[in-house]
Structures are given as C-alpha cells and as structure tokens.
Amino acid sequence: MIEFCSKKRMLAVVFTLVTISVVSVVLETRWSAQHKVKEISRKGKGDSNETCKLGKEKVVESCRECLADELFSEKKYCQETGFRTVVACEDGTKIMRMCSGTQWLEERNFWIFEGVTFAIGILSYGLVVIRQHRLDRMLREKIDRQIAADI
C-alpha cells in the first residue's frame, strides 16, 4: 500500500507528523510545568518532610534522585517524588526531605528517548532501503532470465 504513495505525499505526511509531535511536546511541557507548580504549592510541607526545630537550615545537597536502597526500603522522603534533598539544621542534625526533582533530569531523559527513537527510525529506514535494492536487483535478474529464455 505504501509503495503507491508518491514522494511528495510521503514528505507531506512526515512533515505533518513531525509538526504535530513538536506542537504536542511544547503544549505538554507547558501544561506539565504549570500543573506541577500548582500541585507543589498545594502540598506545601507535607508530613513526609521533616523540619528543623529551630527553623534555621542550610541546603547541603541539592535535589537528586533517591538511591535504589532508599526506594527499596520505602523511606518517607522518597515515596512521592523519588527525589530527595539533604538539609543541615542549625543544631547540627542533617535531615532528608522530598523535593520535586530537577527539570534538567526530565529534559535529559526526554532527549535520550528522542535520540533512541530517531536512531531506531534511521536504522529502520536503512533496512528498508537495503531491502528495496535487493528486491529491485532480484526483479532485474528475473527479467533478464525471461528475456534470455525468449531468444
């Protein structure tokens, strides 16, 4: 069925699909960012976040992914988001809190996914071209045999 499409039609379809994909990614990114801000502001400091007793604190380690053993042991600060930050209190104690994750990590994962998808697409295209050349060669050989048999 696809072999009946002209190159212009195929390019138009591919261009349309790429445009739709880009628009949907942009819209989803904006909606997702707004949605997360509202959700985090509604949560505030939940019961899974510890606080310093004196109120003064300093961030020791910025927001990072929880380690595998923390997720496995079901720590409170890793349950909701899977990210944690380390805070040092004025009295010297260190506590861990949940945080919403980092935007760059989500973007990195998205671009890794896009890169893998692109690589699979290029590989698939290459295999289709190779297969088409093989089928064309087989057809030429068959026609050559038919012409040689008629002489």
Tab-separated table of C-alpha atoms in Angstrom:
chain	number	residue	atom	x	y	z
A	1	MET	CA	0.000	0.000	0.000
A	2	ILE	CA	2.784	2.399	0.891
A	3	GLU	CA	4.514	1.814	-2.449
A	4	PHE	CA	1.597	3.569	-4.180
A	5	CYS	CA	2.337	6.862	-2.393
A	6	SER	CA	4.410	9.450	-4.197
A	7	LYS	CA	7.458	11.037	-2.613
A	8	LYS	CA	5.613	14.343	-2.262
A	9	ARG	CA	2.792	12.692	-0.331
A	10	MET	CA	5.228	10.817	1.900
A	11	LEU	CA	7.165	14.018	2.663
A	12	ALA	CA	3.916	15.865	3.397
A	13	VAL	CA	2.803	13.129	5.801
A	14	VAL	CA	6.185	13.022	7.548
A	15	PHE	CA	6.260	16.831	7.847
A	16	THR	CA	2.721	16.831	9.272
A	17	LEU	CA	3.582	14.146	11.831
A	18	VAL	CA	6.745	15.953	12.926
A	19	THR	CA	4.820	19.234	13.275
A	20	ILE	CA	2.100	17.577	15.343
A	21	SER	CA	4.741	15.928	17.549
A	22	VAL	CA	6.592	19.179	18.192
A	23	VAL	CA	3.375	21.058	18.977
A	24	SER	CA	2.213	18.335	21.360
A	25	VAL	CA	5.588	18.273	23.146
A	26	VAL	CA	5.553	22.059	23.589
A	27	LEU	CA	1.972	22.054	24.876
A	28	GLU	CA	2.611	19.123	27.202
A	29	THR	CA	5.739	20.763	28.614
A	30	ARG	CA	3.919	23.990	29.390
A	31	TRP	CA	0.899	22.202	30.858
A	32	SER	CA	3.096	19.863	32.885
A	33	ALA	CA	5.164	22.701	34.348
A	34	GLN	CA	2.042	24.647	35.377
A	35	HIS	CA	0.435	21.522	36.779
A	36	LYS	CA	3.484	20.674	38.916
A	37	VAL	CA	3.696	24.203	40.338
A	38	LYS	CA	0.060	24.094	41.424
A	39	GLU	CA	0.469	20.604	42.873
A	40	ILE	CA	3.583	21.509	44.848
A	41	SER	CA	2.075	24.727	46.168
A	42	ARG	CA	-0.978	22.780	47.341
A	43	LYS	CA	1.190	20.237	49.161
A	44	GLY	CA	3.355	22.719	50.993
A	45	LYS	CA	5.297	20.913	53.670
A	46	GLY	CA	3.617	17.548	53.968
A	47	ASP	CA	4.066	15.001	56.706
A	48	SER	CA	6.760	13.227	54.723
A	49	ASN	CA	9.060	16.244	55.063
A	50	GLU	CA	10.930	16.784	58.298
A	51	THR	CA	11.659	20.293	59.505
A	52	CYS	CA	14.351	21.809	61.656
A	53	LYS	CA	13.229	22.595	65.218
A	54	LEU	CA	14.972	25.969	65.403
A	55	GLY	CA	13.803	26.953	61.937
A	56	LYS	CA	17.227	27.828	60.519
A	57	GLU	CA	18.500	25.438	57.899
A	58	LYS	CA	21.008	25.191	55.083
A	59	VAL	CA	20.753	23.033	51.961
A	60	VAL	CA	23.748	20.686	51.942
A	61	GLU	CA	22.874	18.621	48.891
A	62	SER	CA	20.600	19.822	46.123
A	63	CYS	CA	17.661	17.844	44.778
A	64	ARG	CA	18.757	14.409	43.486
A	65	GLU	CA	17.256	11.052	42.660
A	66	CYS	CA	16.842	8.685	45.581
A	67	LEU	CA	19.227	5.760	45.681
A	68	ALA	CA	17.947	2.262	44.962
A	69	ASP	CA	18.213	1.130	48.586
A	70	GLU	CA	16.270	4.198	49.748
A	71	LEU	CA	13.485	3.413	47.307
A	72	PHE	CA	13.571	-0.261	48.267
A	73	SER	CA	13.382	0.493	51.995
A	74	GLU	CA	10.433	2.828	51.329
A	75	LYS	CA	11.772	5.921	53.038
A	76	LYS	CA	9.128	8.631	53.523
A	77	TYR	CA	11.094	11.304	51.690
A	78	CYS	CA	11.440	9.136	48.561
A	79	GLN	CA	7.903	7.803	48.312
A	80	GLU	CA	6.047	10.535	46.429
A	81	THR	CA	8.548	12.002	44.002
A	82	GLY	CA	11.589	9.714	44.042
A	83	PHE	CA	13.846	12.717	44.695
A	84	ARG	CA	15.467	13.953	47.892
A	85	THR	CA	17.497	16.854	49.231
A	86	VAL	CA	19.738	16.978	52.302
A	87	VAL	CA	19.288	19.877	54.721
A	88	ALA	CA	21.541	20.729	57.691
A	89	CYS	CA	19.854	22.270	60.708
A	90	GLU	CA	21.468	24.862	62.964
A	91	ASP	CA	21.794	22.305	65.784
A	92	GLY	CA	23.991	20.096	63.550
A	93	THR	CA	21.456	17.442	62.558
A	94	LYS	CA	21.012	16.531	58.918
A	95	ILE	CA	17.595	15.643	57.594
A	96	MET	CA	16.393	14.465	54.232
A	97	ARG	CA	13.354	15.921	52.512
A	98	MET	CA	11.462	15.117	49.393
A	99	CYS	CA	11.732	17.532	46.500
A	100	SER	CA	10.046	17.762	43.141
A	101	GLY	CA	13.019	16.636	41.053
A	102	THR	CA	15.088	18.581	38.648
A	103	GLN	CA	13.887	19.904	35.343
A	104	TRP	CA	17.177	19.142	33.585
A	105	LEU	CA	16.899	15.457	34.514
A	106	GLU	CA	13.455	15.180	32.980
A	107	GLU	CA	14.630	17.024	29.877
A	108	ARG	CA	17.689	14.776	29.621
A	109	ASN	CA	15.526	11.657	29.825
A	110	PHE	CA	13.207	13.090	27.171
A	111	TRP	CA	16.079	13.831	24.772
A	112	ILE	CA	17.593	10.391	25.376
A	113	PHE	CA	14.236	8.878	24.446
A	114	GLU	CA	14.012	11.091	21.348
A	115	GLY	CA	17.566	10.159	20.333
A	116	VAL	CA	16.902	6.437	20.682
A	117	THR	CA	13.668	6.802	18.718
A	118	PHE	CA	15.492	8.743	15.999
A	119	ALA	CA	18.254	6.110	15.828
A	120	ILE	CA	15.687	3.314	15.517
A	121	GLY	CA	13.942	5.288	12.766
A	122	ILE	CA	17.183	5.783	10.825
A	123	LEU	CA	18.063	2.105	11.241
A	124	SER	CA	14.611	1.081	10.024
A	125	TYR	CA	14.906	3.406	7.033
A	126	GLY	CA	18.307	1.938	6.172
A	127	LEU	CA	16.939	-1.599	6.326
A	128	VAL	CA	14.014	-0.631	4.083
A	129	VAL	CA	16.388	0.892	1.514
A	130	ILE	CA	18.614	-2.195	1.554
A	131	ARG	CA	15.590	-4.470	1.162
A	132	GLN	CA	14.239	-2.349	-1.712
A	133	HIS	CA	17.589	-2.512	-3.545
A	134	ARG	CA	17.670	-6.290	-3.085
A	135	LEU	CA	14.123	-6.669	-4.436
A	136	ASP	CA	14.941	-4.393	-7.393
A	137	ARG	CA	18.047	-6.469	-8.211
A	138	MET	CA	16.052	-9.711	-7.977
A	139	LEU	CA	13.413	-8.240	-10.320
A	140	ARG	CA	16.077	-7.178	-12.854
A	141	GLU	CA	17.640	-10.653	-12.718
A	142	LYS	CA	14.243	-12.266	-13.244
A	143	ILE	CA	13.532	-10.019	-16.237
A	144	ASP	CA	16.992	-10.751	-17.651
A	145	ARG	CA	16.345	-14.502	-17.337
A	146	GLN	CA	12.955	-14.152	-19.056
A	147	ILE	CA	14.480	-12.142	-21.906
A	148	ALA	CA	17.328	-14.652	-22.288
A	149	ALA	CA	14.849	-17.546	-22.372
A	150	ASP	CA	12.801	-15.938	-25.194
A	151	ILE	CA	15.779	-15.542	-27.519
